[in-house]
mmCIF file with all atom_site columns, C-alpha atoms in Angstrom:
data_model
loop_
_atom_site.group_PDB
_atom_site.id
_atom_site.type_symbol
_atom_site.label_atom_id
_atom_site.label_alt_id
_atom_site.label_comp_id
_atom_site.label_asym_id
_atom_site.label_entity_id
_atom_site.label_seq_id
_atom_site.pdbx_PDB_ins_code
_atom_site.Cartn_x
_atom_site.Cartn_y
_atom_site.Cartn_z
_atom_site.occupancy
_atom_site.B_iso_or_equiv
_atom_site.pdbx_formal_charge
_atom_site.auth_seq_id
_atom_site.auth_comp_id
_atom_site.auth_asym_id
_atom_site.auth_atom_id
_atom_site.pdbx_PDB_model_num
ATOM 1  C CA . UNK H 1 1  ? 81.547 199.398 95.095  1.00 94.00 ? 148 UNK H CA 1
ATOM 2  C CA . UNK H 1 2  ? 79.246 196.443 94.418  1.00 94.00 ? 149 UNK H CA 1
ATOM 3  C CA . UNK H 1 3  ? 78.301 193.557 96.720  1.00 94.00 ? 150 UNK H CA 1
ATOM 4  C CA . UNK H 1 4  ? 80.701 191.245 94.917  1.00 94.00 ? 151 UNK H CA 1
ATOM 5  C CA . UNK H 1 5  ? 83.554 193.658 95.407  1.00 96.00 ? 152 UNK H CA 1
ATOM 6  C CA . UNK H 1 6  ? 82.922 193.867 99.205  1.00 96.00 ? 153 UNK H CA 1
ATOM 7  C CA . UNK H 1 7  ? 82.631 190.036 99.457  1.00 96.00 ? 154 UNK H CA 1
ATOM 8  C CA . UNK H 1 8  ? 85.942 189.550 97.603  1.00 96.00 ? 155 UNK H CA 1
ATOM 9  C CA . UNK H 1 9  ? 87.945 192.293 99.333  1.00 96.00 ? 156 UNK H CA 1
ATOM 10 C CA . UNK H 1 10 ? 86.774 191.554 102.956 1.00 96.00 ? 157 UNK H CA 1
ATOM 11 C CA . UNK H 1 11 ? 86.263 187.811 102.527 1.00 96.00 ? 158 UNK H CA 1
ATOM 12 C CA . UNK H 1 12 ? 83.039 188.234 104.408 1.00 96.00 ? 159 UNK H CA 1
ATOM 13 C CA . UNK H 1 13 ? 80.132 185.832 103.848 1.00 96.00 ? 160 UNK H CA 1
ATOM 14 C CA . UNK H 1 14 ? 77.133 187.340 101.996 1.00 96.00 ? 161 UNK H CA 1
ATOM 15 C CA . UNK H 1 15 ? 74.747 186.521 104.838 1.00 96.00 ? 162 UNK H CA 1
ATOM 16 C CA . UNK H 1 16 ? 76.947 188.381 107.318 1.00 95.00 ? 163 UNK H CA 1
ATOM 17 C CA . UNK H 1 17 ? 77.109 191.425 104.974 1.00 96.00 ? 164 UNK H CA 1
ATOM 18 C CA . UNK H 1 18 ? 73.302 191.413 104.611 1.00 95.00 ? 165 UNK H CA 1
ATOM 19 C CA . UNK H 1 19 ? 72.824 190.978 108.397 1.00 96.00 ? 166 UNK H CA 1
ATOM 20 C CA . UNK H 1 20 ? 74.953 194.072 109.077 1.00 95.00 ? 167 UNK H CA 1
ATOM 21 C CA . UNK H 1 21 ? 72.831 195.924 106.645 1.00 95.00 ? 168 UNK H CA 1
ATOM 22 C CA . UNK H 1 22 ? 69.622 194.637 108.143 1.00 95.00 ? 169 UNK H CA 1
ATOM 23 C CA . UNK H 1 23 ? 70.889 195.867 111.634 1.00 94.00 ? 170 UNK H CA 1
ATOM 24 C CA . UNK H 1 24 ? 71.413 199.397 110.191 1.00 94.00 ? 171 UNK H CA 1
ATOM 25 C CA . UNK H 1 25 ? 75.204 199.340 110.586 1.00 94.00 ? 172 UNK H CA 1
ATOM 26 C CA . UNK H 1 26 ? 75.626 200.200 106.909 1.00 93.00 ? 173 UNK H CA 1
ATOM 27 C CA . UNK H 1 27 ? 73.106 201.620 104.415 1.00 93.00 ? 174 UNK H CA 1
ATOM 28 C CA . UNK H 1 28 ? 74.183 201.064 100.779 1.00 95.00 ? 175 UNK H CA 1
ATOM 29 C CA . UNK H 1 29 ? 72.536 202.910 98.009  1.00 95.00 ? 176 UNK H CA 1
ATOM 30 C CA . UNK H 1 30 ? 69.930 200.798 96.125  1.00 93.00 ? 177 UNK H CA 1
ATOM 31 C CA . UNK H 1 31 ? 70.227 200.965 92.341  1.00 92.00 ? 178 UNK H CA 1
ATOM 32 C CA . UNK H 1 32 ? 67.148 199.708 90.322  1.00 92.00 ? 179 UNK H CA 1
ATOM 33 C CA . UNK H 1 33 ? 68.122 197.072 87.751  1.00 89.00 ? 180 UNK H CA 1
ATOM 34 C CA . UNK H 1 34 ? 64.857 196.152 85.980  1.00 90.00 ? 181 UNK H CA 1
ATOM 35 C CA . UNK H 1 35 ? 62.728 194.272 88.544  1.00 91.00 ? 182 UNK H CA 1
ATOM 36 C CA . UNK H 1 36 ? 65.788 193.810 90.913  1.00 91.00 ? 183 UNK H CA 1
ATOM 37 C CA . UNK H 1 37 ? 67.957 196.172 92.876  1.00 91.00 ? 184 UNK H CA 1
ATOM 38 C CA . UNK H 1 38 ? 71.752 196.309 93.183  1.00 92.00 ? 185 UNK H CA 1
ATOM 39 C CA . UNK H 1 39 ? 73.532 197.565 96.125  1.00 94.00 ? 186 UNK H CA 1
ATOM 40 C CA . UNK H 1 40 ? 76.246 200.222 95.814  1.00 95.00 ? 187 UNK H CA 1
ATOM 41 C CA . UNK H 1 41 ? 78.537 200.649 98.855  1.00 95.00 ? 188 UNK H CA 1
ATOM 42 C CA . UNK H 1 42 ? 80.260 203.960 99.474  1.00 95.00 ? 189 UNK H CA 1
ATOM 43 C CA . UNK H 1 43 ? 83.939 204.264 100.630 1.00 95.00 ? 190 UNK H CA 1
ATOM 44 C CA . UNK H 1 44 ? 82.644 205.076 104.038 1.00 93.00 ? 191 UNK H CA 1
ATOM 45 C CA . UNK H 1 45 ? 80.518 201.846 104.031 1.00 94.00 ? 192 UNK H CA 1
ATOM 46 C CA . UNK H 1 46 ? 83.567 199.867 103.033 1.00 96.00 ? 193 UNK H CA 1
ATOM 47 C CA . UNK H 1 47 ? 85.807 201.309 105.806 1.00 95.00 ? 194 UNK H CA 1
ATOM 48 C CA . UNK H 1 48 ? 83.086 200.740 108.383 1.00 95.00 ? 195 UNK H CA 1
ATOM 49 C CA . UNK H 1 49 ? 82.538 197.130 107.245 1.00 96.00 ? 196 UNK H CA 1
ATOM 50 C CA . UNK H 1 50 ? 86.236 196.481 107.197 1.00 96.00 ? 197 UNK H CA 1
ATOM 51 C CA . UNK H 1 51 ? 86.559 197.486 110.780 1.00 96.00 ? 198 UNK H CA 1
ATOM 52 C CA . UNK H 1 52 ? 83.351 195.729 111.950 1.00 97.00 ? 199 UNK H CA 1
ATOM 53 C CA . UNK H 1 53 ? 84.396 192.567 110.301 1.00 97.00 ? 200 UNK H CA 1
ATOM 54 C CA . UNK H 1 54 ? 87.859 192.757 111.820 1.00 96.00 ? 201 UNK H CA 1
ATOM 55 C CA . UNK H 1 55 ? 86.328 193.080 115.282 1.00 97.00 ? 202 UNK H CA 1
ATOM 56 C CA . UNK H 1 56 ? 83.844 190.257 114.635 1.00 97.00 ? 203 UNK H CA 1
ATOM 57 C CA . UNK H 1 57 ? 86.610 187.991 113.512 1.00 96.00 ? 204 UNK H CA 1
ATOM 58 C CA . UNK H 1 58 ? 88.378 188.728 116.806 1.00 96.00 ? 205 UNK H CA 1
ATOM 59 C CA . UNK H 1 59 ? 85.369 187.504 118.787 1.00 96.00 ? 206 UNK H CA 1
ATOM 60 C CA . UNK H 1 60 ? 83.422 190.739 119.586 1.00 97.00 ? 207 UNK H CA 1
ATOM 61 C CA . UNK H 1 61 ? 79.584 190.730 119.459 1.00 96.00 ? 208 UNK H CA 1
ATOM 62 C CA . UNK H 1 62 ? 77.947 192.680 116.595 1.00 95.00 ? 209 UNK H CA 1
ATOM 63 C CA . UNK H 1 63 ? 76.897 195.657 118.666 1.00 95.00 ? 210 UNK H CA 1
ATOM 64 C CA . UNK H 1 64 ? 80.385 196.033 120.289 1.00 96.00 ? 211 UNK H CA 1
ATOM 65 C CA . UNK H 1 65 ? 82.129 195.477 116.988 1.00 96.00 ? 212 UNK H CA 1
ATOM 66 C CA . UNK H 1 66 ? 80.131 198.314 115.406 1.00 96.00 ? 213 UNK H CA 1
ATOM 67 C CA . UNK H 1 67 ? 80.807 200.685 118.416 1.00 96.00 ? 214 UNK H CA 1
ATOM 68 C CA . UNK H 1 68 ? 84.522 199.896 118.208 1.00 95.00 ? 215 UNK H CA 1
ATOM 69 C CA . UNK H 1 69 ? 84.545 200.450 114.503 1.00 95.00 ? 216 UNK H CA 1
ATOM 70 C CA . UNK H 1 70 ? 82.840 203.870 114.851 1.00 94.00 ? 217 UNK H CA 1
ATOM 71 C CA . UNK H 1 71 ? 85.329 204.828 117.598 1.00 93.00 ? 218 UNK H CA 1
ATOM 72 C CA . UNK H 1 72 ? 88.183 203.851 115.368 1.00 91.00 ? 219 UNK H CA 1
ATOM 73 C CA . UNK H 1 73 ? 86.811 205.761 112.453 1.00 90.00 ? 220 UNK H CA 1
ATOM 74 C CA . UNK H 1 74 ? 86.533 208.800 114.642 1.00 89.00 ? 221 UNK H CA 1
ATOM 75 C CA . UNK H 1 75 ? 90.030 208.301 116.158 1.00 81.00 ? 222 UNK H CA 1
ATOM 76 C CA . UNK H 1 76 ? 92.203 206.486 113.567 1.00 61.00 ? 223 UNK H CA 1
ATOM 77 C CA . UNK H 1 77 ? 95.109 206.301 116.065 1.00 64.00 ? 224 UNK H CA 1
ATOM 78 C CA . UNK H 1 78 ? 93.148 203.658 118.036 1.00 57.00 ? 225 UNK H CA 1
ATOM 79 C CA . UNK H 1 79 ? 94.430 200.180 117.408 1.00 57.00 ? 226 UNK H CA 1
ATOM 80 C CA . UNK H 1 80 ? 92.597 196.832 117.678 1.00 53.00 ? 227 UNK H CA 1
ATOM 81 C CA . UNK H 1 81 ? 92.363 196.030 121.339 1.00 54.00 ? 228 UNK H CA 1
ATOM 82 C CA . UNK H 1 82 ? 92.589 192.479 122.712 1.00 46.00 ? 229 UNK H CA 1
ATOM 83 C CA . UNK H 1 83 ? 89.360 190.909 123.551 1.00 48.00 ? 230 UNK H CA 1
ATOM 84 C CA . UNK H 1 84 ? 88.963 190.807 127.424 1.00 45.00 ? 231 UNK H CA 1
#
């Protein structure tokens, strides 16, 4: 899945997507395209991003949103908790 696909499907701003990558929360594959590189996101990257973005939109800080996303990926029966 390419960057444009992620941006469209999740309605996430490009700078947020790149920030999450910079922090190491996701690691898309880099594909050389001449002098540039394209990012290729796996299905796992997409699921992780989808959950992190959901938690960020509900007011959680980046680190907590990432931790909650990982917990939810490991235990799919967990539901979005209300922010306390």
